[in-house]
Structure formats: C-alpha cells, structure tokens
PDB file of C-alpha atoms in Angstrom:
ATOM      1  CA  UNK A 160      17.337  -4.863   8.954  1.00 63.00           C
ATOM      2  CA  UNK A 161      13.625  -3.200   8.624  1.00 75.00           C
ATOM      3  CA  UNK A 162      13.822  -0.033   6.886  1.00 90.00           C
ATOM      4  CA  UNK A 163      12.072   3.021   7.911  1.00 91.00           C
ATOM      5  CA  UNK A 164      10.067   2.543   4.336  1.00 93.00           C
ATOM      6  CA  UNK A 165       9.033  -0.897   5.610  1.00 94.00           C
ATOM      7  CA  UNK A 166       7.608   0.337   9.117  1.00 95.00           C
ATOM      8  CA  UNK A 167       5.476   3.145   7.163  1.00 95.00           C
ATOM      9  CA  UNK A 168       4.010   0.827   4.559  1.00 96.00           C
ATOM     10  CA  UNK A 169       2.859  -1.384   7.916  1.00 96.00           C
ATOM     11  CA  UNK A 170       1.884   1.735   9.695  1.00 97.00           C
ATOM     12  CA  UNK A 171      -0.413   2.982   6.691  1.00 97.00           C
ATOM     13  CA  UNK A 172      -2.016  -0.524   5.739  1.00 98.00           C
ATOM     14  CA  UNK A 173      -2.965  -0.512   9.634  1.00 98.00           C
ATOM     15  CA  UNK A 174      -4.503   2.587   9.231  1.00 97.00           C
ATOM     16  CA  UNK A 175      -5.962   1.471   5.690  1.00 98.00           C
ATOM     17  CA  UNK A 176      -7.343  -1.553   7.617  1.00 98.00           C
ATOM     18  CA  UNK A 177      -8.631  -0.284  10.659  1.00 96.00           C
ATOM     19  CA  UNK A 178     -10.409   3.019   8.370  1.00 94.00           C
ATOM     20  CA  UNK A 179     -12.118   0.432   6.367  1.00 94.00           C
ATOM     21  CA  UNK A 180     -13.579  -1.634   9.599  1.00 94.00           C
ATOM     22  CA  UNK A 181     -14.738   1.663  11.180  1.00 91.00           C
ATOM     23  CA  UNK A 182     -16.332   2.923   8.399  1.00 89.00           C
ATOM     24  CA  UNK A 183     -18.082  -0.704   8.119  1.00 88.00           C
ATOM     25  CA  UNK A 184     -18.839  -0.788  12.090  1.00 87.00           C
ATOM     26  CA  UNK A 185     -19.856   2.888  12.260  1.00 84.00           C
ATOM     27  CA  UNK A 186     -22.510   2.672   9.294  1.00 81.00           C
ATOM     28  CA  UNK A 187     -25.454   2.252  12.008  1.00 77.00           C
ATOM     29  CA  UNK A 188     -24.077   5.036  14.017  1.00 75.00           C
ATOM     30  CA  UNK A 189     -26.448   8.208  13.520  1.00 69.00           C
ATOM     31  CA  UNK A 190     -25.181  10.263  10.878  1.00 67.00           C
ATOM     32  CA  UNK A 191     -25.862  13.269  12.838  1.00 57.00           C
ATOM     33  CA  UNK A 192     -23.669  12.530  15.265  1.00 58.00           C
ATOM     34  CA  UNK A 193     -20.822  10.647  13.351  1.00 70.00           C
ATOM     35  CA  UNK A 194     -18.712  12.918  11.942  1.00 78.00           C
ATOM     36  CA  UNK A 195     -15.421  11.673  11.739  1.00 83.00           C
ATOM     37  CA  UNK A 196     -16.573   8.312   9.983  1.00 84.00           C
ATOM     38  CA  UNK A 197     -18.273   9.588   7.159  1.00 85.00           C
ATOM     39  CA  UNK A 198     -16.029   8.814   4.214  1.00 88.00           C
ATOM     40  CA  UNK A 199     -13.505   6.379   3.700  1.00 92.00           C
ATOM     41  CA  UNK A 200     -10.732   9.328   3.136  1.00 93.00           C
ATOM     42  CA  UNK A 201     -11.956  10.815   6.356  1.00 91.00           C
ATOM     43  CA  UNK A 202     -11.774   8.017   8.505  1.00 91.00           C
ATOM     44  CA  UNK A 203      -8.186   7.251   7.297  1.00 95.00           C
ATOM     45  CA  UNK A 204      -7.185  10.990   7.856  1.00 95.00           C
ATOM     46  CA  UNK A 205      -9.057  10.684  11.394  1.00 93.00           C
ATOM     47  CA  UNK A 206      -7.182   7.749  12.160  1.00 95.00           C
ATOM     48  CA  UNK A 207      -3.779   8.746  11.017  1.00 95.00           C
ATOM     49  CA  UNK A 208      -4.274  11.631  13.590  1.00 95.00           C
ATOM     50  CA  UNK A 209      -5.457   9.594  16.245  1.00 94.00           C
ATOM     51  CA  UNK A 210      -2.198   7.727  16.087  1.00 94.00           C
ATOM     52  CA  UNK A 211      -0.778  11.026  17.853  1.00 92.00           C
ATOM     53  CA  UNK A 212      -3.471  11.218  20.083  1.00 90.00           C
ATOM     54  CA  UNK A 213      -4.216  14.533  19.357  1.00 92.00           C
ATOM     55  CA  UNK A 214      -8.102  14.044  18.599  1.00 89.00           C
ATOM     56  CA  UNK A 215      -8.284  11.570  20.780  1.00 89.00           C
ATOM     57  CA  UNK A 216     -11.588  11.524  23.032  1.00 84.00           C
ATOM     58  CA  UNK A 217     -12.978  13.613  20.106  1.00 87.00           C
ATOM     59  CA  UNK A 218     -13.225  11.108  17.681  1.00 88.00           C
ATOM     60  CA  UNK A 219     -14.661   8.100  19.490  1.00 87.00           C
ATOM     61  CA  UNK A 220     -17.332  10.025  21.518  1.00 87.00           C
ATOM     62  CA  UNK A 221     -19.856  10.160  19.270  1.00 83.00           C
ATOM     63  CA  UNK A 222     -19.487   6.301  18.621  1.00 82.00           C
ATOM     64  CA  UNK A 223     -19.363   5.606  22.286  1.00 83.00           C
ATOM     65  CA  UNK A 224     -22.970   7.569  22.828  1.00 83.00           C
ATOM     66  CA  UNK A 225     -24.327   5.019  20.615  1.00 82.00           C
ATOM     67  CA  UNK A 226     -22.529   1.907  22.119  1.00 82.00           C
ATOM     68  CA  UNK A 227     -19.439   1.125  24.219  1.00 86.00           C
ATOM     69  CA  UNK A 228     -18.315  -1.402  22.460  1.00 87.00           C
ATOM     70  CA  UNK A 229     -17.176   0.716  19.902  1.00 88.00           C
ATOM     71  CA  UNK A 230     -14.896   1.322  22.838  1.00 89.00           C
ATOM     72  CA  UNK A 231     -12.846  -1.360  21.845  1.00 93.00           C
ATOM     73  CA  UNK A 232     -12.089  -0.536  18.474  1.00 93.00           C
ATOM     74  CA  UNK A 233     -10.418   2.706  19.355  1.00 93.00           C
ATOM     75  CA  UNK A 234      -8.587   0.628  22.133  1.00 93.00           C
ATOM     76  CA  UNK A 235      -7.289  -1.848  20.228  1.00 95.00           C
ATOM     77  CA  UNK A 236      -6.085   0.523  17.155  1.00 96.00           C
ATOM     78  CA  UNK A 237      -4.657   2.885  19.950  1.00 95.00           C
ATOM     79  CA  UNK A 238      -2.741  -0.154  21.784  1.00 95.00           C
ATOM     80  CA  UNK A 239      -1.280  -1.693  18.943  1.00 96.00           C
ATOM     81  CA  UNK A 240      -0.659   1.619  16.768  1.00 96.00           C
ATOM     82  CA  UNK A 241       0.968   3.402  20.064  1.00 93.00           C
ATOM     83  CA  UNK A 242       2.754   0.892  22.097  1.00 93.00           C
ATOM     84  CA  UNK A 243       3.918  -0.724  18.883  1.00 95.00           C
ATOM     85  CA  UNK A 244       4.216   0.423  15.493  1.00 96.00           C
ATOM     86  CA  UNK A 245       5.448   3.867  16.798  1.00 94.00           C
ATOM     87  CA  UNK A 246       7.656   2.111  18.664  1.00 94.00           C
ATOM     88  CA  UNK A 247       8.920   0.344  15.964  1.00 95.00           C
ATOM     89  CA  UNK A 248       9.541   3.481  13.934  1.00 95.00           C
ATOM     90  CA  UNK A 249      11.157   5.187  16.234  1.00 95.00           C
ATOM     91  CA  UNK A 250      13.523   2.214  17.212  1.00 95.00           C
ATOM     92  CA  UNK A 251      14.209   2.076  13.593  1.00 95.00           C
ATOM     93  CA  UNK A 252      15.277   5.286  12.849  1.00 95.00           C
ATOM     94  CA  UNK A 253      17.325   5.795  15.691  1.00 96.00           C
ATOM     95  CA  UNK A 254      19.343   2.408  14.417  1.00 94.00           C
ATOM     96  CA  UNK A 255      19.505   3.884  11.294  1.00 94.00           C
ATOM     97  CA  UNK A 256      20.843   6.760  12.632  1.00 95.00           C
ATOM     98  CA  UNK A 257      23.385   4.798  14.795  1.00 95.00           C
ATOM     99  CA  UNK A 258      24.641   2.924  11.590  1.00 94.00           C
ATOM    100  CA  UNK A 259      24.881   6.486   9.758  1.00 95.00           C
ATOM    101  CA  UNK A 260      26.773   8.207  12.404  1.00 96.00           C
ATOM    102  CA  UNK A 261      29.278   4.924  13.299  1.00 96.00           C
ATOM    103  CA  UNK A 262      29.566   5.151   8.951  1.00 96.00           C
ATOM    104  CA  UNK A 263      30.435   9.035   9.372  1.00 96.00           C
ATOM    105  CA  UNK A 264      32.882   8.349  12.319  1.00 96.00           C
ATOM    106  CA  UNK A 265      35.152   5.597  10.239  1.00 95.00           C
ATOM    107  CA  UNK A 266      34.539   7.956   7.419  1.00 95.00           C
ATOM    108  CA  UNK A 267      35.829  10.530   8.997  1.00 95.00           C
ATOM    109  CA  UNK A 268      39.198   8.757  10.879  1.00 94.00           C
ATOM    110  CA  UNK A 269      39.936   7.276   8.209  1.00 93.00           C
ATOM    111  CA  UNK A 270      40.416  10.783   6.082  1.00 94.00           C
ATOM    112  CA  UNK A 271      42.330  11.912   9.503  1.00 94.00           C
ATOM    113  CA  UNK A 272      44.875   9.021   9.148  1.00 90.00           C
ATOM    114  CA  UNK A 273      45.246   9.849   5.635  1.00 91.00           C
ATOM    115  CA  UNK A 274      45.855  13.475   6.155  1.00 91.00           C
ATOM    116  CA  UNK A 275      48.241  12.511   8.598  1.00 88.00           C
ATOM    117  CA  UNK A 276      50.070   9.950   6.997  1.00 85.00           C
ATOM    118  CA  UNK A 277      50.668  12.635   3.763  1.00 87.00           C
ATOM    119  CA  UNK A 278      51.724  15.490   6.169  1.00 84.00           C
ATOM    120  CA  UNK A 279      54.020  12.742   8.008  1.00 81.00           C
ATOM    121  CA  UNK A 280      55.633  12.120   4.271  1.00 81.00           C
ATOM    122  CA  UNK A 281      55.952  16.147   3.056  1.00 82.00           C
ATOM    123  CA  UNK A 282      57.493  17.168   6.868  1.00 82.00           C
ATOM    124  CA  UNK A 283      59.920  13.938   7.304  1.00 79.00           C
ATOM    125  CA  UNK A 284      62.449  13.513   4.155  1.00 74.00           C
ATOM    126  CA  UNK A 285      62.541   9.833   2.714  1.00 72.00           C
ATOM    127  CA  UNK A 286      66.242   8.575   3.948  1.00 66.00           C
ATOM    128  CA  UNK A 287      65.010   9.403   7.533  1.00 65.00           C
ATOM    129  CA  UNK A 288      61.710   7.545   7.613  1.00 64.00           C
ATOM    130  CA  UNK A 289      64.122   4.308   8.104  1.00 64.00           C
ATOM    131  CA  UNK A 290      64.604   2.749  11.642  1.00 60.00           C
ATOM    132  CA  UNK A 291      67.843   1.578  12.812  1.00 61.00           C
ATOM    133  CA  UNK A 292      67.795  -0.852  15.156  1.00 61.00           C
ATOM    134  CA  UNK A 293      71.631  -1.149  16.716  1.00 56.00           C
TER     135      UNK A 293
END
C-alpha cells in the first residue's frame, strides 16, 4: 500500500522539479515583469500554491506576455499535479481511512462480545450454563 508520506515526498519532488525548470526557462523573461520566478524558494512556494489553483492565471501571465509557450509549462504541471497526484492523495487517505475505521469497527465488536460474554457469566450461575439435550 502507498502511504500518505510516500504521495507527499512525490508531490514535493514534482514541485522541486518543475520550480527548478521554471526558474531555468523563465531566466530570459523580463525581470520587471516576472515576479513569481525570481528565486528558487519563490518559485517552489508559487508552485506549491498553484497546485490549488488559487493563483492561478496570476502566476503564468507575465510569462505568457513574453511567449505562449510558456503556456505549456503551467499546463503540463497543472495536468499532471491536478488530475493526478491530488488524486492520488486523496485516494490514499481516504483508504487509509477505510482501513482505520474497518480496524476501529472489529476493535470495537470485539470489546462488545467480550463485555457480553462476562455479563453472560456474572448473570447466569455455572451449573446452568449446561445444555441438556433429552
């Protein structure tokens, strides 16, 4: 099984990966106008916050104005972060949290059968907990 540890370590060496080629591609971009791409620290940051989207358009227009294929790095980050490592992480902790609850439910019957099985022997005396068959 992939842990939730594993799909992180992925999901920041992707980052790691695509922060280095950006700051490498955007290096000719004018430094004016780049300002999401100026460090490496920056880019990564940039980029783990693009992976929610949330600065989305932001952060590749000013790469775009200078060239649109620059267009393509975004896409293919976006595709593959989005539609799959996300995916990944979320499919793997809801499994874990399948396994933990399915743990908690035998955890839990079990310590029902038991507390039933000791009430059983304190409310039934001994020389009755025989059948007789006739």
């Amino acid at each position: 099984f992939v842990s939730v540890l594993d799909v992180f370590v992925m999901i920041v060496i992707y980052v790691l990966f695509f922060g280095a080629i950006g700051l490498i591609l955007f290096l000719s971009v004018d430094a004016q106008r780049q300002s999401y791409f100026f460090s490496f620290a920056e880019a990564v940051t940039q980029l783990f916050v693009l992976l929610t989207t949330a600065n989305f358009p932001n952060v590749m227009m000013p790469a775009l104005e200078e060239s649109w294929f620059y267009f393509l790095y975004f896409v293919l980050f976006l595709f593959f972060g989005l539609y799959f490592l996300t995916s990944l992480m979320l499919a793997v902790v809801y499994n874990q949290y399948a396994r933990d609850a399915e743990r908690l439910e035998m955890h839990v019957s079990n310590k029902k059968s038991i507390v039933l099985l000791r009430a059983y022997s304190a409310l039934v005396p001994s020389s009755a907990r025989r059948l007789h068959f006739a």
